[in-house]
Short mmCIF file of N, CA and C in Angstrom, two decimals:
data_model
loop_
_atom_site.label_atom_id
_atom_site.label_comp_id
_atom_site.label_asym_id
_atom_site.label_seq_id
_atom_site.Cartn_x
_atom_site.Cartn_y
_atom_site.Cartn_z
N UNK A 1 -2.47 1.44 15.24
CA UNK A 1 -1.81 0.71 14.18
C UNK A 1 -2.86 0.08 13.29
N UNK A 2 -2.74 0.39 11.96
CA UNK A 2 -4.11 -0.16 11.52
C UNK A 2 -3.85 -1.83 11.71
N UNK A 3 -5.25 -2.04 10.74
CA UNK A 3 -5.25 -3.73 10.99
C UNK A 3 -6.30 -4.41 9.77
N UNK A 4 -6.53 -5.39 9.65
CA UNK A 4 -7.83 -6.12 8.97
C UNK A 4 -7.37 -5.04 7.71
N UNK A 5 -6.19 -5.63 6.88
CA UNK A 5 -5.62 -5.23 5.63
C UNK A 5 -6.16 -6.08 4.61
N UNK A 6 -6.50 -5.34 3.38
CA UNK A 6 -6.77 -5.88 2.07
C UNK A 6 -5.67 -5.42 0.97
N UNK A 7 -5.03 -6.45 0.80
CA UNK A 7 -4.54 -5.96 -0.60
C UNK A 7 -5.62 -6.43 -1.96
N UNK A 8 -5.84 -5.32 -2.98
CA UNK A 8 -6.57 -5.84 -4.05
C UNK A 8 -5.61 -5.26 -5.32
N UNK A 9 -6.00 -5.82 -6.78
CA UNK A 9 -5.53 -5.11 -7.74
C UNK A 9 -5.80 -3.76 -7.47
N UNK A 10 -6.66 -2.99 -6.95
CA UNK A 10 -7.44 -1.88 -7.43
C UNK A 10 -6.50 -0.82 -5.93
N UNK A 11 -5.59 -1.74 -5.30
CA UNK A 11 -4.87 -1.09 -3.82
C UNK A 11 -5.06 -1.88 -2.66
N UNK A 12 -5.02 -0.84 -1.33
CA UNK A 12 -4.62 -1.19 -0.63
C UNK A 12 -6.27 -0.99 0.64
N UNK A 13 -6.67 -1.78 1.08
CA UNK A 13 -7.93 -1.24 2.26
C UNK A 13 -7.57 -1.88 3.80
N UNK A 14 -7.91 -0.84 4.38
CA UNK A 14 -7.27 -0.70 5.94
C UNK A 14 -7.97 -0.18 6.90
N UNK A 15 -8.06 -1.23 8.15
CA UNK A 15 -8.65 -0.74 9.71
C UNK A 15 -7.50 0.68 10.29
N UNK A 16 -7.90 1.68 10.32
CA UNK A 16 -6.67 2.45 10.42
C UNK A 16 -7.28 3.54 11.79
N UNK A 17 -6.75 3.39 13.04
CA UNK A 17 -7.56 4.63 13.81
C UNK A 17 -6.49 5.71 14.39
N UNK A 18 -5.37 5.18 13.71
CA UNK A 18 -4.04 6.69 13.95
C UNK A 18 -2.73 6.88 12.95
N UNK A 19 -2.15 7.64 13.00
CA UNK A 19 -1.15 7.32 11.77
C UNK A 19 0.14 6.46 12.21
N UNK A 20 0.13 5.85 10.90
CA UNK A 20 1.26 5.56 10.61
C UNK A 20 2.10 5.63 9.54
N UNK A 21 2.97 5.15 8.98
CA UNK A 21 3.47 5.63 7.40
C UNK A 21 4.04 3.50 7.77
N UNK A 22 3.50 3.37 6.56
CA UNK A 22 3.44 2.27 5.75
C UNK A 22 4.47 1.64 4.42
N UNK A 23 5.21 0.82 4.69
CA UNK A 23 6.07 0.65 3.47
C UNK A 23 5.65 -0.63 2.65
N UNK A 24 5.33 -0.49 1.82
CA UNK A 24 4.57 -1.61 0.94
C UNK A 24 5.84 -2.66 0.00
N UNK A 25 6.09 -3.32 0.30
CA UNK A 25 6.75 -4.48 0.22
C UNK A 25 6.22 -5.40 -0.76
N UNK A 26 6.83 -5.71 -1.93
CA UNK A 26 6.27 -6.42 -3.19
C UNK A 26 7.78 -7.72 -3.20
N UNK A 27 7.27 -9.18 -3.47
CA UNK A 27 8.47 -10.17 -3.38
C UNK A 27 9.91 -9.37 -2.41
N UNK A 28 9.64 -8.84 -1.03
CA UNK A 28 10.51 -8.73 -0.43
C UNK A 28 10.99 -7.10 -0.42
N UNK A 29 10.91 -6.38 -1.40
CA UNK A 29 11.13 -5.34 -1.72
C UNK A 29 10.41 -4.17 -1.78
N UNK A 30 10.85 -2.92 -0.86
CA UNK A 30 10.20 -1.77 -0.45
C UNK A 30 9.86 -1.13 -1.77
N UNK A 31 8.68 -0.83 -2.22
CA UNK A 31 8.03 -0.18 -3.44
C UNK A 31 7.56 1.13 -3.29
N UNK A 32 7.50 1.48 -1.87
CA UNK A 32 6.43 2.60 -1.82
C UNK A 32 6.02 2.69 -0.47
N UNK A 33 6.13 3.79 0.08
CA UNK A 33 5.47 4.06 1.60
C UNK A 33 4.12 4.91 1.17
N UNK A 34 3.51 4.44 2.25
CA UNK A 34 1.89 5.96 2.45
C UNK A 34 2.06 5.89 4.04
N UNK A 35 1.58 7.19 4.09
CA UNK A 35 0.28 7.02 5.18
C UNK A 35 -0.83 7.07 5.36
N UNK A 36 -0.97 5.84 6.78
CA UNK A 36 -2.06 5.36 7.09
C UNK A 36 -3.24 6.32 6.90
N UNK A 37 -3.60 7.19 7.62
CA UNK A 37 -4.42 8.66 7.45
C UNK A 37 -4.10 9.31 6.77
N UNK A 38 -2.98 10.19 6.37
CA UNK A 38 -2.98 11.52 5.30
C UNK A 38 -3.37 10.96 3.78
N UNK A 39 -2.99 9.64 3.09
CA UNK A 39 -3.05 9.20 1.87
C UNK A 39 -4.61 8.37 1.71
N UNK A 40 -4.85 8.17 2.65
CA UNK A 40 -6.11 7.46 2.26
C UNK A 40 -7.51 7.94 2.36
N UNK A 41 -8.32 7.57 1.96
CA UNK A 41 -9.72 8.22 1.62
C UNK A 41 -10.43 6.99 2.43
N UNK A 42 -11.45 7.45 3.48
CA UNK A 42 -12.17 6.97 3.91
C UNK A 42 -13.62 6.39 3.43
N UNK A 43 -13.87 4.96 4.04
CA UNK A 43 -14.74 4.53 3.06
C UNK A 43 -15.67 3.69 4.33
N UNK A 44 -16.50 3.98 4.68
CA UNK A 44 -17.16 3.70 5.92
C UNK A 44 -16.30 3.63 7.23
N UNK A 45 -15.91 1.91 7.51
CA UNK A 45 -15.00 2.20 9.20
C UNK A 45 -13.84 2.07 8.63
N UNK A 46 -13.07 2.07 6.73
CA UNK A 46 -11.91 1.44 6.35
C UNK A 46 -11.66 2.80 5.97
N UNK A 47 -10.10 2.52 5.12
CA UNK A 47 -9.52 3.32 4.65
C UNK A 47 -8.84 2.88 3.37
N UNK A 48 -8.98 3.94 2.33
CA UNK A 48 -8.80 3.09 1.04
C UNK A 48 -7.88 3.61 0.08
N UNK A 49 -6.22 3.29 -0.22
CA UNK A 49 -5.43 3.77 -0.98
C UNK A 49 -5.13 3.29 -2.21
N UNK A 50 -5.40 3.72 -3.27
CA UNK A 50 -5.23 3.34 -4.81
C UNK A 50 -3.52 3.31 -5.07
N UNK A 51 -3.38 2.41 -5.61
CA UNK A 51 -1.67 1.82 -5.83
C UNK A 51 -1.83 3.09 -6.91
N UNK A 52 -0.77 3.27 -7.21
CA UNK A 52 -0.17 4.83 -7.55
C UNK A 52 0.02 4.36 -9.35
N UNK A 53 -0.10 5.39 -9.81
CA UNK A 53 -0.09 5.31 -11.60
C UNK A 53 0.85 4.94 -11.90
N UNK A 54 2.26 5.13 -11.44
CA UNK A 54 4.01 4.73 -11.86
C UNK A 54 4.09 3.48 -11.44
N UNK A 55 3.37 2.55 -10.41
CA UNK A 55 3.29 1.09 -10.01
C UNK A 55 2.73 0.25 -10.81
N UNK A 56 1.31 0.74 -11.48
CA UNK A 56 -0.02 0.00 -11.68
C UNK A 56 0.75 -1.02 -12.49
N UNK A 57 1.17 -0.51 -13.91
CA UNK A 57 1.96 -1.87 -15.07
C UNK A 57 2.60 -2.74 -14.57
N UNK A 58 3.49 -2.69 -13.42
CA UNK A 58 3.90 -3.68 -13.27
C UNK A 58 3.19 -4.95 -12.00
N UNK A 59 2.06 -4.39 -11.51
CA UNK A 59 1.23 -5.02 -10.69
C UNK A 59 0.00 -5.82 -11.64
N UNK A 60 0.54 -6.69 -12.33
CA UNK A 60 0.12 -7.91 -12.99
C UNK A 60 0.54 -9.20 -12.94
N UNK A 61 -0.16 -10.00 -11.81
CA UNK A 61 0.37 -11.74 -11.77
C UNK A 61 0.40 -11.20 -10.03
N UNK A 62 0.95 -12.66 -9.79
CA UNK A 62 0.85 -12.94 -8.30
C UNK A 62 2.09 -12.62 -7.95
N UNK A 63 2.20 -12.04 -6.40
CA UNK A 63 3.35 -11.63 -5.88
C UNK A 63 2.79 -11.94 -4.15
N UNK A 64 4.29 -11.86 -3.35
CA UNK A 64 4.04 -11.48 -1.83
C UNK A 64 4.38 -10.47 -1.38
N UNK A 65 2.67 -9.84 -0.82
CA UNK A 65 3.07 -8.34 -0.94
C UNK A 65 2.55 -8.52 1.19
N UNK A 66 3.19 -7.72 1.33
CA UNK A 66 3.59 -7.17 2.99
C UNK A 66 3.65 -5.73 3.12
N UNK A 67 2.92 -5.41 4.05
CA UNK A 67 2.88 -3.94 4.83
C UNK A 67 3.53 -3.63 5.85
N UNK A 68 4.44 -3.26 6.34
CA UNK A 68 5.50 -2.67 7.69
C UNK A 68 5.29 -1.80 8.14
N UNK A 69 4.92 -1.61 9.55
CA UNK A 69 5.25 -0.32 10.04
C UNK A 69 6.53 0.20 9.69
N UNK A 70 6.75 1.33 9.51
CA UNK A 70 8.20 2.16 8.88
C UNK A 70 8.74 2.24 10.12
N UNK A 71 8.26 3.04 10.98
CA UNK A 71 9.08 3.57 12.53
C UNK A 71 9.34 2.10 13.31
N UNK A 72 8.32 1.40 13.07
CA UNK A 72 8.50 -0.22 14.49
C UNK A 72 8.90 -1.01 13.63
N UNK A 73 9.01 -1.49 12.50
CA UNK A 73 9.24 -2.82 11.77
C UNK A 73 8.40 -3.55 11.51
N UNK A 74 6.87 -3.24 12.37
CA UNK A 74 5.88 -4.50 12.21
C UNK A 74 5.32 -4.85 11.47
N UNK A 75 5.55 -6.36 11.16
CA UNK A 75 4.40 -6.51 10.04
C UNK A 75 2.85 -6.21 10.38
N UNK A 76 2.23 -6.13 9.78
CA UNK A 76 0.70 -5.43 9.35
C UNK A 76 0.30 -6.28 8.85
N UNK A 77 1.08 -6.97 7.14
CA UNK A 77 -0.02 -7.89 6.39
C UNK A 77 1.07 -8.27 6.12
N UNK A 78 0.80 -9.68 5.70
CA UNK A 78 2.22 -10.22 4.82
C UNK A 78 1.33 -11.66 3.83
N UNK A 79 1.45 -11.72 2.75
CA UNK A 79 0.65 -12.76 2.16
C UNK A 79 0.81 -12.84 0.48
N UNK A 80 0.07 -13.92 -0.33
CA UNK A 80 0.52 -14.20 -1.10
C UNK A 80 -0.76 -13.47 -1.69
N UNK A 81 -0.78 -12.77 -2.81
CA UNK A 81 -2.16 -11.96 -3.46
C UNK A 81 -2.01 -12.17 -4.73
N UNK A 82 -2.71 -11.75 -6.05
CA UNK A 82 -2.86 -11.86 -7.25
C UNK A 82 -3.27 -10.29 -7.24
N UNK A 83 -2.31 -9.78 -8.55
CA UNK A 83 -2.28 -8.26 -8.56
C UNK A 83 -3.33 -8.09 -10.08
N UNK A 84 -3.13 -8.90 -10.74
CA UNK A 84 -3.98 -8.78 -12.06
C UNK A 84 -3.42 -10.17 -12.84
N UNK A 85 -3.96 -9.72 -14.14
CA UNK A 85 -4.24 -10.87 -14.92
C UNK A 85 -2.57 -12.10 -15.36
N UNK A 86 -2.08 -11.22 -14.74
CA UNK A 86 -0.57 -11.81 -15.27
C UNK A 86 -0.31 -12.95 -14.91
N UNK A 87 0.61 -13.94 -15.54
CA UNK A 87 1.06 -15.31 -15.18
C UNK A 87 2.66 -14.86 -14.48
N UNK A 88 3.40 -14.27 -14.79
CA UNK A 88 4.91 -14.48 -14.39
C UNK A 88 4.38 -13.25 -13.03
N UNK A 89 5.49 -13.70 -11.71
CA UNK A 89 5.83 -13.01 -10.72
C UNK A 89 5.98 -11.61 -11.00
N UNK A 90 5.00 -10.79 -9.79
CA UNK A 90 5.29 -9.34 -10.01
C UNK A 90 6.54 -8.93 -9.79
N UNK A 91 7.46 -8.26 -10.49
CA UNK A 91 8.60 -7.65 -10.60
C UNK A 91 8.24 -6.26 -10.52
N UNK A 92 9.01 -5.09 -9.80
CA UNK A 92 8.82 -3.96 -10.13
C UNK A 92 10.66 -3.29 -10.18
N UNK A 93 10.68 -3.36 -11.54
CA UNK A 93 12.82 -3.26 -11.85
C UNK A 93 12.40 -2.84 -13.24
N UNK A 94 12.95 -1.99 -13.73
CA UNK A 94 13.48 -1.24 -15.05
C UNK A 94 13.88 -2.39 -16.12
N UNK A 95 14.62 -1.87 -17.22
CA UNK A 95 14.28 -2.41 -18.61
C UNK A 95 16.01 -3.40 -18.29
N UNK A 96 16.55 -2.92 -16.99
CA UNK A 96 17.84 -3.91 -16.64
C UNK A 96 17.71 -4.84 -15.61
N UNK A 97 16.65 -4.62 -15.30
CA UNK A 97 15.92 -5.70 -14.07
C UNK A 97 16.50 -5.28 -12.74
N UNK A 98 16.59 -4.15 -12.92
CA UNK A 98 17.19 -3.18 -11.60
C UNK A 98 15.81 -2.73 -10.79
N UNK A 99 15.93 -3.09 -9.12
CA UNK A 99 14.72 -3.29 -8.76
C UNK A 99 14.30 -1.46 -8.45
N UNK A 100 13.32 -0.82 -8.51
CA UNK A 100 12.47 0.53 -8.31
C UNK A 100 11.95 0.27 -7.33
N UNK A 101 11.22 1.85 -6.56
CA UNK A 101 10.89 2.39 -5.57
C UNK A 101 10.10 3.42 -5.91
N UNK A 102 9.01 4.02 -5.65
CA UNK A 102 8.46 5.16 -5.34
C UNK A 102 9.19 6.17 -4.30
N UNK A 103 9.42 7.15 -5.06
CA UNK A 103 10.00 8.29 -3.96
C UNK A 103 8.89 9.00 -3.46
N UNK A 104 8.94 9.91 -2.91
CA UNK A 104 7.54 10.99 -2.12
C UNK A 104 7.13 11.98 -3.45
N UNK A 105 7.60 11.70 -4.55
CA UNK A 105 6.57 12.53 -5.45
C UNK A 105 5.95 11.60 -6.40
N UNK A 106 6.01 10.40 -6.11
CA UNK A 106 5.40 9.68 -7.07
C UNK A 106 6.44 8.98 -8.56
N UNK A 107 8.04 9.23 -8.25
CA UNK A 107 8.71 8.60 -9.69
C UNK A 107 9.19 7.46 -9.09
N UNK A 108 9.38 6.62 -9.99
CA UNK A 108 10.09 5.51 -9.47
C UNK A 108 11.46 6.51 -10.08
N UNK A 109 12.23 4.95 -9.37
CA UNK A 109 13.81 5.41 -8.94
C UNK A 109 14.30 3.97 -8.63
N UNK A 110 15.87 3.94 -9.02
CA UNK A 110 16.27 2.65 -7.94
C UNK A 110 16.79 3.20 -6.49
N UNK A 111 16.78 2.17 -5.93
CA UNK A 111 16.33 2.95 -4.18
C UNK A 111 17.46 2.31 -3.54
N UNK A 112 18.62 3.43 -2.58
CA UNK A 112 19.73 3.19 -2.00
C UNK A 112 20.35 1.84 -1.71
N UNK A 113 19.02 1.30 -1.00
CA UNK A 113 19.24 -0.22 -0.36
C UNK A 113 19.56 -1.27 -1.50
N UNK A 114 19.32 -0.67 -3.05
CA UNK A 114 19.67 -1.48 -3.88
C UNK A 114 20.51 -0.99 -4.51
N UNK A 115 21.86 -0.53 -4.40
CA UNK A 115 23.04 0.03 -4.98
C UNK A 115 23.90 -0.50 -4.46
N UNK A 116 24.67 -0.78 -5.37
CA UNK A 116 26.22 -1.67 -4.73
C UNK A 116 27.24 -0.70 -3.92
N UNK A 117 28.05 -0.59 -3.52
CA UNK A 117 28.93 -0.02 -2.90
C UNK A 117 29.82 1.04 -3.55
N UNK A 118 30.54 0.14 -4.87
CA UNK A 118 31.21 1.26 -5.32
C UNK A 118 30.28 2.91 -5.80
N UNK A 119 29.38 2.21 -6.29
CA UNK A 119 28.09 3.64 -6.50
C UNK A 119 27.94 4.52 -5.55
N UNK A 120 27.86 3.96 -4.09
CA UNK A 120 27.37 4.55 -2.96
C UNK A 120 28.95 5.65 -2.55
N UNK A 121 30.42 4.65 -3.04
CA UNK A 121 31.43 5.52 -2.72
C UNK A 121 31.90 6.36 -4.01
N UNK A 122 31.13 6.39 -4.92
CA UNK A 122 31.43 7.79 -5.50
C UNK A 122 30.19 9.14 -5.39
N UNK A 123 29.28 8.59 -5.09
CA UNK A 123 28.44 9.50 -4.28
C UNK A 123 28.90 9.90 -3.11
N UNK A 124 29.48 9.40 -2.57
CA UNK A 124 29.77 10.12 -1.49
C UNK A 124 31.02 10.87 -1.76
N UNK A 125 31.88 10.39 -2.75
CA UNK A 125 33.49 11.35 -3.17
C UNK A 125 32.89 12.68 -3.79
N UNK A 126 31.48 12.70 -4.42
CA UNK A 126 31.34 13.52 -5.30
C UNK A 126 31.04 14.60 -4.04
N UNK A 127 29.97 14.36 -2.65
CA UNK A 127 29.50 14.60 -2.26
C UNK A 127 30.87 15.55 -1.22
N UNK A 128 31.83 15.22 -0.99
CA UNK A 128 32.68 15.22 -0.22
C UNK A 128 33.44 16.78 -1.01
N UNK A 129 33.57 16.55 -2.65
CA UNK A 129 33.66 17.86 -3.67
C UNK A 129 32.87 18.68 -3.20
N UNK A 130 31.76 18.44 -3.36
CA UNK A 130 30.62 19.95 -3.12
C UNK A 130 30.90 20.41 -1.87
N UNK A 131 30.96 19.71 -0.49
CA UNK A 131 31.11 20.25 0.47
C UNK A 131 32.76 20.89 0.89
N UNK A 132 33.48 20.59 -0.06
CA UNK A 132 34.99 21.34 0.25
C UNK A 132 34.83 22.46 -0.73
N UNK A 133 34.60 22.46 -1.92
CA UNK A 133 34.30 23.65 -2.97
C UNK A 133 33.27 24.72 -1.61
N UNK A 134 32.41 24.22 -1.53
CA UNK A 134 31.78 25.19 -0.71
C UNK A 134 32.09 25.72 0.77
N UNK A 135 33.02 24.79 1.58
CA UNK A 135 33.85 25.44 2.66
C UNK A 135 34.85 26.62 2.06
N UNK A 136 35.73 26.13 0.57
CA UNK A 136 36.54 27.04 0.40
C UNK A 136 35.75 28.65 0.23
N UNK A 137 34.63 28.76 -0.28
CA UNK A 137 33.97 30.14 -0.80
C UNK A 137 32.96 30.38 0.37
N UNK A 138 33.65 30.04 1.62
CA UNK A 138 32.76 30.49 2.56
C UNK A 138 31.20 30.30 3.17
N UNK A 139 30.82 29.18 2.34
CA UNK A 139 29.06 28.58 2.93
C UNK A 139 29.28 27.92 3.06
N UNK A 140 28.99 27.22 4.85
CA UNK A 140 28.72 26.28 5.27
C UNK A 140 27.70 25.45 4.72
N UNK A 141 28.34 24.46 4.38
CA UNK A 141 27.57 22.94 3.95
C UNK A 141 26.72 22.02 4.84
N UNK A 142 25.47 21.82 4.27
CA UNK A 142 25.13 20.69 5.49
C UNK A 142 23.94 20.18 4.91
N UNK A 143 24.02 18.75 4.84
CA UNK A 143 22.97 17.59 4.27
C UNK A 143 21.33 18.08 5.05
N UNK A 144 20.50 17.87 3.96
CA UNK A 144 18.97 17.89 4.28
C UNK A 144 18.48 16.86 3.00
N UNK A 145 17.33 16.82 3.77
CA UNK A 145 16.44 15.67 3.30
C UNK A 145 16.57 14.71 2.91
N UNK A 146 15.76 13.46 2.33
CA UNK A 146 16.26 12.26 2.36
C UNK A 146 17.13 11.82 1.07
N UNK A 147 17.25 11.97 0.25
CA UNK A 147 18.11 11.81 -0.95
C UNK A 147 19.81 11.70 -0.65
N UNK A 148 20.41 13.20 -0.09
CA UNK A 148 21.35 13.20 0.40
C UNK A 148 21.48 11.85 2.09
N UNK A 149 20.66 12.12 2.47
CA UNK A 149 20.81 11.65 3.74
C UNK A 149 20.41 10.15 3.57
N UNK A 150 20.13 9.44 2.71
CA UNK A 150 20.11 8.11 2.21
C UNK A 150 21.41 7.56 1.62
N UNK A 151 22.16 8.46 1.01
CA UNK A 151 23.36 8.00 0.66
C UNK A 151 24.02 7.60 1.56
N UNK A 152 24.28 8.21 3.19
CA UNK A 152 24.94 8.68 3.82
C UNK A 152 24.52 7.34 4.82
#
């Protein structure tokens, strides 16, 4: 489990000697997972991940940023940091103050855990269409990967 975490403007630096996948937590809110080993570039006994190009703008001013193990829950780091030159609290939310996420290719997105309900139940009515349209014409239907399986 890594350990002896740095958050800086410039990312993230880490005691890391096996994997884990990491969810980076900005004022409370999941922004972005890595992993411990596959994402980071080694830099003597540390390990060193650059906050991602779709994050950087809004990582200006002070925030409390925290690292979780994804699979155990554990905190890793949890603390109060200065991301850059900014005075107001880091926010990372769209032009409606709707809070974003990094997905696994790098876009932000607003992210399941922040959708109200009725959203979540017409995704799933819509979802419920595709899979009866497609029982009627004979292909079996069945959820993969996380997008679908986040709704759910």
């Amino acid at each position: 489990m890594p350990s002896e975490v740095q958050v800086e403007p410039s990312g993230v630096t880490l005691t890391a000697d096996g994997e884990a996948v990491l969810d980076v937590m900005v004022e409370g809110r999941r922004v972005w997972s890595f992993h411990a080993m596959r994402d980071t570039e080694r830099r003597g006994g540390e390990r060193k991940v650059a906050w991602p190009a779709a994050l950087r703008p809004f990582l200006t001013g002070p925030a409390r940023v925290s690292l979780v193990d994804h699979q155990s829950g554990a905190v890793i780091f949890d603390d109060e940091v200065r991301l850059g030159p900014g005075h107001g609290r880091v926010r990372v939310a769209d032009s409606r103050g709707e809070p974003l996420g990094l997905d696994k290719n790098g876009r932000l997105h607003r992210v399941f855990a922040d959708v109200d309900d009725s959203t979540i139940d017409s995704l799933m009515g819509g979802l419920d269409d595709v899979l009866a349209v497609l029982d009627e014409s004979g292909v079996p239907g069945f959820l993969a990967y996380g997008t679908l399986l986040g709704a759910v």
